[in-house]
mmCIF file of C-alpha atoms in Angstrom:
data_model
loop_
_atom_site.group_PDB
_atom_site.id
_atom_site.type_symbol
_atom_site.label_atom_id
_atom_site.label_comp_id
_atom_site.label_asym_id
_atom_site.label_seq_id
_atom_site.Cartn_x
_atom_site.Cartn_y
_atom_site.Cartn_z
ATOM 1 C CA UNK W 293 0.553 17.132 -14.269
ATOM 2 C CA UNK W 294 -3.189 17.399 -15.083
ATOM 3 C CA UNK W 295 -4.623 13.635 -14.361
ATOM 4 C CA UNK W 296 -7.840 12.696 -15.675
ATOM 5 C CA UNK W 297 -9.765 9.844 -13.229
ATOM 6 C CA UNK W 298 -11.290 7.052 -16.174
ATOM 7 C CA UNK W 299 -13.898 4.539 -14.651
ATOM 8 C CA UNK W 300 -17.181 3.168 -15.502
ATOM 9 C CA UNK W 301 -18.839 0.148 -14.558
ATOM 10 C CA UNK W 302 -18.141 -3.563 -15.970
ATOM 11 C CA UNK W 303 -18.962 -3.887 -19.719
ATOM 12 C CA UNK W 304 -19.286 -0.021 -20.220
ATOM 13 C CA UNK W 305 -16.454 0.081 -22.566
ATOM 14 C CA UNK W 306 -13.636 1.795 -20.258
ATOM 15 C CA UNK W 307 -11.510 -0.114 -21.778
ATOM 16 C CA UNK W 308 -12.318 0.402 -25.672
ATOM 17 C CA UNK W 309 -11.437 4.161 -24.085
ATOM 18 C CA UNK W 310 -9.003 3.824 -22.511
ATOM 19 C CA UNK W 311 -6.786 2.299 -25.460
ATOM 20 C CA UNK W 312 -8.175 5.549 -27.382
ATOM 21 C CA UNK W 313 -6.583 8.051 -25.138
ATOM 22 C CA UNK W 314 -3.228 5.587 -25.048
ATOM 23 C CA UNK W 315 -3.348 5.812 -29.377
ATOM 24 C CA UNK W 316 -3.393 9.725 -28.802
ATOM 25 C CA UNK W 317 -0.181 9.151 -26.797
ATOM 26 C CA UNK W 318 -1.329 10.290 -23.739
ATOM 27 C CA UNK W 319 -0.095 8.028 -21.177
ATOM 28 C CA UNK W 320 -2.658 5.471 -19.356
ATOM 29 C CA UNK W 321 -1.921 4.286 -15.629
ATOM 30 C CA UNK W 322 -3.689 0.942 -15.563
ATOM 31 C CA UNK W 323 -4.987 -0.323 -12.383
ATOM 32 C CA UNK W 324 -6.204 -3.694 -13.733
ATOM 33 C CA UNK W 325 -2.610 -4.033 -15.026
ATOM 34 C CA UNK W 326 -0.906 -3.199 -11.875
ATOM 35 C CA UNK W 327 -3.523 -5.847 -10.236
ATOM 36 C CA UNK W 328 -2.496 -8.276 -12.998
ATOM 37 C CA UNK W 329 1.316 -7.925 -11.855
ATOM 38 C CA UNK W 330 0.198 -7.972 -7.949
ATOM 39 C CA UNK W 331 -1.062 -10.908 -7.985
ATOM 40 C CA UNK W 332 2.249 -12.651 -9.029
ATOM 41 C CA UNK W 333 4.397 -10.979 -6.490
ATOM 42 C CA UNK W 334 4.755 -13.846 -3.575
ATOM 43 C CA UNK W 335 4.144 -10.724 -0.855
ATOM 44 C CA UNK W 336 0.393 -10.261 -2.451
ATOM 45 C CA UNK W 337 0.265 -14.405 -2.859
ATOM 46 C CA UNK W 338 0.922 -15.007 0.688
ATOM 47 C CA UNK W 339 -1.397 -12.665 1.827
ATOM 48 C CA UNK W 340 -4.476 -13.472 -0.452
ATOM 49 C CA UNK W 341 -3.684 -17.685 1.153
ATOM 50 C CA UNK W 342 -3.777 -16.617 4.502
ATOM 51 C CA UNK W 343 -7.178 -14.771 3.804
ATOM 52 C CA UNK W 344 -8.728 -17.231 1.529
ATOM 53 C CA UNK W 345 -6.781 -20.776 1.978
ATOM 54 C CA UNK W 346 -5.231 -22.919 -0.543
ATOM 55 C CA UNK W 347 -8.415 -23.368 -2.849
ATOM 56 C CA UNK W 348 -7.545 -19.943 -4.507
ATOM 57 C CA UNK W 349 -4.427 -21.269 -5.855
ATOM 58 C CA UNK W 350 -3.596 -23.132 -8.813
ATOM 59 C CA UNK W 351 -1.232 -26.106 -8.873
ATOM 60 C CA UNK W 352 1.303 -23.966 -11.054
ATOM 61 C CA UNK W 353 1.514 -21.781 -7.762
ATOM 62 C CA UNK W 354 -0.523 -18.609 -9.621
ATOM 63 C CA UNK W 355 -3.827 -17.072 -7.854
ATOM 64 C CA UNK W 356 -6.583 -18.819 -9.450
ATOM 65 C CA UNK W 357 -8.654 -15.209 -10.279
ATOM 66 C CA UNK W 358 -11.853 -17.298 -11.416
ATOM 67 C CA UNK W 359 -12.126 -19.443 -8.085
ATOM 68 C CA UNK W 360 -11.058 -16.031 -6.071
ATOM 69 C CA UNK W 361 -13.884 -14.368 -7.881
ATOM 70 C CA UNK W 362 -16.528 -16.833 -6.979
ATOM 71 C CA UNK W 363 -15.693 -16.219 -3.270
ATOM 72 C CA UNK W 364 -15.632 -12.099 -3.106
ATOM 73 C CA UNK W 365 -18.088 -11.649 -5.529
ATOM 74 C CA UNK W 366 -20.671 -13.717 -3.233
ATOM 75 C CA UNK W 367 -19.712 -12.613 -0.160
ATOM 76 C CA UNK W 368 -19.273 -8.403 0.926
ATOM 77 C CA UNK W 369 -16.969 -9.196 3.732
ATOM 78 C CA UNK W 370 -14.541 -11.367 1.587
ATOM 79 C CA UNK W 371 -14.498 -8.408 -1.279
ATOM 80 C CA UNK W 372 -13.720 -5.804 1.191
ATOM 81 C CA UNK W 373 -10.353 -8.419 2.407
ATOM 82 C CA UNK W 374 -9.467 -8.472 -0.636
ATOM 83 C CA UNK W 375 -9.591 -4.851 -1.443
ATOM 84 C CA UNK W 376 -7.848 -4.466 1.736
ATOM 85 C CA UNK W 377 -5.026 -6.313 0.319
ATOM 86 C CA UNK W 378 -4.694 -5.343 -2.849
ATOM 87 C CA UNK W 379 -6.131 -1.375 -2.679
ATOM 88 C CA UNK W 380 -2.874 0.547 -0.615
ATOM 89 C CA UNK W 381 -0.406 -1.789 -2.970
ATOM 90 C CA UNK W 382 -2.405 -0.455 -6.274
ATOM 91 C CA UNK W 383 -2.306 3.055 -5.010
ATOM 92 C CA UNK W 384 1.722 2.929 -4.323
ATOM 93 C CA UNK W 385 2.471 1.683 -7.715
ATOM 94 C CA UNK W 386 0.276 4.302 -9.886
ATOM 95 C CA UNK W 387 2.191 6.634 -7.744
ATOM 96 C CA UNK W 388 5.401 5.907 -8.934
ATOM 97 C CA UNK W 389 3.948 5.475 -12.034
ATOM 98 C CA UNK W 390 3.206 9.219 -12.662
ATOM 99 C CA UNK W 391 6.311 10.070 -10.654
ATOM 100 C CA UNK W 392 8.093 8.285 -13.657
ATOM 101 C CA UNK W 393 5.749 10.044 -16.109
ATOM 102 C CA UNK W 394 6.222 13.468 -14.671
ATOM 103 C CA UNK W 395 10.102 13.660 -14.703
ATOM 104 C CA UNK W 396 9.909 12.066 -18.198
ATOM 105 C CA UNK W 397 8.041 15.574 -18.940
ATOM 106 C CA UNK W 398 4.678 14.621 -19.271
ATOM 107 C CA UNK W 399 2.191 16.964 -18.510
ATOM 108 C CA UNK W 400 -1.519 14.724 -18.917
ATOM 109 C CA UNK W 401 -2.362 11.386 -17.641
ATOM 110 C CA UNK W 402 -4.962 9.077 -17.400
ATOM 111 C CA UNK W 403 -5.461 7.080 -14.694
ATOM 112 C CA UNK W 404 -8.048 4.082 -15.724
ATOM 113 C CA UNK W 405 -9.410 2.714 -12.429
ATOM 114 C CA UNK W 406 -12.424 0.287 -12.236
ATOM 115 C CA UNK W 407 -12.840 1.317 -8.427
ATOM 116 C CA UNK W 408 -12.358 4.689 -8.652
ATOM 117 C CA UNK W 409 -15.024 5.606 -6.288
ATOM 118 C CA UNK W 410 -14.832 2.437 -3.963
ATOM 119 C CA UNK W 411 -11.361 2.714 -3.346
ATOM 120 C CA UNK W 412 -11.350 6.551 -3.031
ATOM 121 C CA UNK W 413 -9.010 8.156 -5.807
ATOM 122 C CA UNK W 414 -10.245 10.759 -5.780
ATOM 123 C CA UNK W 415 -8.073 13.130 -4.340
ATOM 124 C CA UNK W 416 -5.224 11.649 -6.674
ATOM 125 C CA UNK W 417 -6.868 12.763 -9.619
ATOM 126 C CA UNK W 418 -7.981 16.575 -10.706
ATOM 127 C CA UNK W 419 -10.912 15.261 -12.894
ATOM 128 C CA UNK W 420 -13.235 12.496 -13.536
ATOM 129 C CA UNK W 421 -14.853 10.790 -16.398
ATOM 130 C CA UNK W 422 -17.008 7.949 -16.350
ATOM 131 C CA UNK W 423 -17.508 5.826 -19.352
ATOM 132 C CA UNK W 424 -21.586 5.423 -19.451
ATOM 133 C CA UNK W 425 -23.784 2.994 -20.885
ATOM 134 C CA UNK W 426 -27.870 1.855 -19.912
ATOM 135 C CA UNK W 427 -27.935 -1.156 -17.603
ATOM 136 C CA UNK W 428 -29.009 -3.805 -19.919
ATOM 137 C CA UNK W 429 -26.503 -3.181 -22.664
ATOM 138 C CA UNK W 430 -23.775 -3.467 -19.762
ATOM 139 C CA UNK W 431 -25.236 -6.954 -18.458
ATOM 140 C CA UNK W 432 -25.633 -8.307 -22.704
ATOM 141 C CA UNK W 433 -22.400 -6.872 -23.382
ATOM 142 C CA UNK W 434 -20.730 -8.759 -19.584
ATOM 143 C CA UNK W 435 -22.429 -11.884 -20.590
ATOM 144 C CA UNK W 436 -21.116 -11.804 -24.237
ATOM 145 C CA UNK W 437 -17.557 -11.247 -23.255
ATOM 146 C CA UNK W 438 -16.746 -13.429 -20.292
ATOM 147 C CA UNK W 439 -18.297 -16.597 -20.354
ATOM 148 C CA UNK W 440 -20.345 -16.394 -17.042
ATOM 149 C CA UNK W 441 -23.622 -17.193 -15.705
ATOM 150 C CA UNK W 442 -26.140 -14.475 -15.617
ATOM 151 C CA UNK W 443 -26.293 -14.786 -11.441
ATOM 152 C CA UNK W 444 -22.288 -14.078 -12.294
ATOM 153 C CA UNK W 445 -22.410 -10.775 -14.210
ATOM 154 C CA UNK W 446 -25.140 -9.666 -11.888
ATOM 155 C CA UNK W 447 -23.306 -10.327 -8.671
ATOM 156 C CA UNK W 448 -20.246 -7.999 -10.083
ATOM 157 C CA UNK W 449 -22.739 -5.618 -11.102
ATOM 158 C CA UNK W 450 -23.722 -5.186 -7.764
ATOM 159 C CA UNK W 451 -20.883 -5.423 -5.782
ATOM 160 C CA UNK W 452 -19.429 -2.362 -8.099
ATOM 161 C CA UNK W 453 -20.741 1.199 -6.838
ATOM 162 C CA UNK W 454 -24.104 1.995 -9.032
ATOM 163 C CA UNK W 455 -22.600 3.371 -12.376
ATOM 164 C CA UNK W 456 -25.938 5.860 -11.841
ATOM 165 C CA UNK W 457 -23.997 7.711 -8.722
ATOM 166 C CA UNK W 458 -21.018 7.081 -10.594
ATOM 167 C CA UNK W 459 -22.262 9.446 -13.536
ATOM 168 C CA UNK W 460 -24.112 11.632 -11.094
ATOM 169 C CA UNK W 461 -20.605 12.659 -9.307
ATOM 170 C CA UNK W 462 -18.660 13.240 -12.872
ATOM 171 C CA UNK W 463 -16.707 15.686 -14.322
ATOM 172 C CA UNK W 464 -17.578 14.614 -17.835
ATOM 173 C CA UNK W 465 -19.906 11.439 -18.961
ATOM 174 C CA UNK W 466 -18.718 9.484 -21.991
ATOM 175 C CA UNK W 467 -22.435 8.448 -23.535
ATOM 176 C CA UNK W 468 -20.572 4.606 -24.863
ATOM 177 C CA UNK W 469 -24.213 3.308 -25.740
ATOM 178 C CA UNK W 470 -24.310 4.276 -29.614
ATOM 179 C CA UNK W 471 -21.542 3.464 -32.527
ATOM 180 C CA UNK W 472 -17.842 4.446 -31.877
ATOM 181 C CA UNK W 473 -17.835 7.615 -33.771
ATOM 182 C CA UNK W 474 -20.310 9.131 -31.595
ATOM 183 C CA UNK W 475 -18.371 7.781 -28.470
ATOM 184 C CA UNK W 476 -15.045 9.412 -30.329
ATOM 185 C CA UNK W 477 -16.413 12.785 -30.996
ATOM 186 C CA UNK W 478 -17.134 13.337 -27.280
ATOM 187 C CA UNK W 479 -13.427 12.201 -26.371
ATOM 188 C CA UNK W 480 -12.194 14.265 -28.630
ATOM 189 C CA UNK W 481 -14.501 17.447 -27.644
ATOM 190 C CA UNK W 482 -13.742 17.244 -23.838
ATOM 191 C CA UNK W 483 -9.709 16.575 -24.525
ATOM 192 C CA UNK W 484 -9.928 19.683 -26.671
ATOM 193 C CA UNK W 485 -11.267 21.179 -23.709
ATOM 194 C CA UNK W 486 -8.350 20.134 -21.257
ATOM 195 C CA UNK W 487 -5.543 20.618 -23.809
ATOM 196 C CA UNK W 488 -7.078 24.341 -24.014
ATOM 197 C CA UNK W 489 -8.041 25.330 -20.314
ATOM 198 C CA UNK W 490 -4.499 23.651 -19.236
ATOM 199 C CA UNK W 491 -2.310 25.365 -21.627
ATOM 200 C CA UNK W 492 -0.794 22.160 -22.587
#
């Protein structure tokens, strides 16, 4: 199974691209997903408290995500706990994941991983693409979307591995800084490509 590596860097539009390849049918292992589910199995609960105490958890007994941000994305050493945590269970389920996929006969998948680079995918994937866009439309487009401060959007900026190296170490660059039909064309050039060098 040929498996394509998506990333980019918060508010490049990964997502907006990742939906794309999932309306061409091609199958998309989600990361964020998988970290969505995580964080209500009562293994990852009970080992996010003992790392970060009871203020991370809401009185319905759920992770509170936006009082857990707050903490890693001020502080290096609590990020990299919570990586620590969470990274090795994320890996094991995008596993089975194309497992499933590849005895279901599929033969291309996308795996669309925010931390592609800080977490080390890389030798789970055979190519990568990172979803590009210039530094201030990512911060307008952060600040526009999720309701944070400006210190906010900037501290996950920088706590995510400069989308500059990102670009500098990819396979192909998505260019997501114009309309959507020039974003679309490129897609569609560079899956041409694969479908065509793969045989599939």
């Amino acid at each position: 199974m040929w498996t394509i590596g998506l990333t980019g860097g918060i508010g490049s539009g990964k997502s907006t691209v990742s939906r794309w390849f999932s309306q061409q049918g091609i199958p998309v292992i989600d990361a964020d997903r998988i970290v969505h589910e995580l964080y209500e199995e009562p293994e990852t609960i009970e080992a996010i408290l003992a790392d970060f105490g009871k203020e991370v958890l809401k009185d319905n007994g759920e992770i509170d995500r936006r009082a857990l941000g707050r903490i890693v994305f001020a502080d290096g050493q609590a990020l990299r706990k919570l990586e620590e945590i969470l990274h090795p269970r994320v890996r094991i389920a995008m596993a089975k994941k194309q497992e499933a996929l590849e005895q279901a006969g599929e033969n291309l998948c996308v795996w669309d991983v925010p931390l592609l680079f800080e977490a080390n995918y890389l030798s789970e994937i055979d190519e990568i693409w990172v979803v590009w866009v210039p530094p201030a439309v990512q911060k307008e487009r952060v600040l526009l979307r999720d309701n944070l401060s400006e210190e906010e959007v900037e501290m996950r900026i920088q706590a995510q591995y400069p989308l500059a190296e990102k670009c500098k170490q990819a396979d192909v660059v998505i260019d997501n800084s114009g309309n959507w039909q020039e974003t679309e064309v490129q897609l569609r050039k560079e899956l041409a490509r694969i479908l065509k060098e793969q045989g599939l």
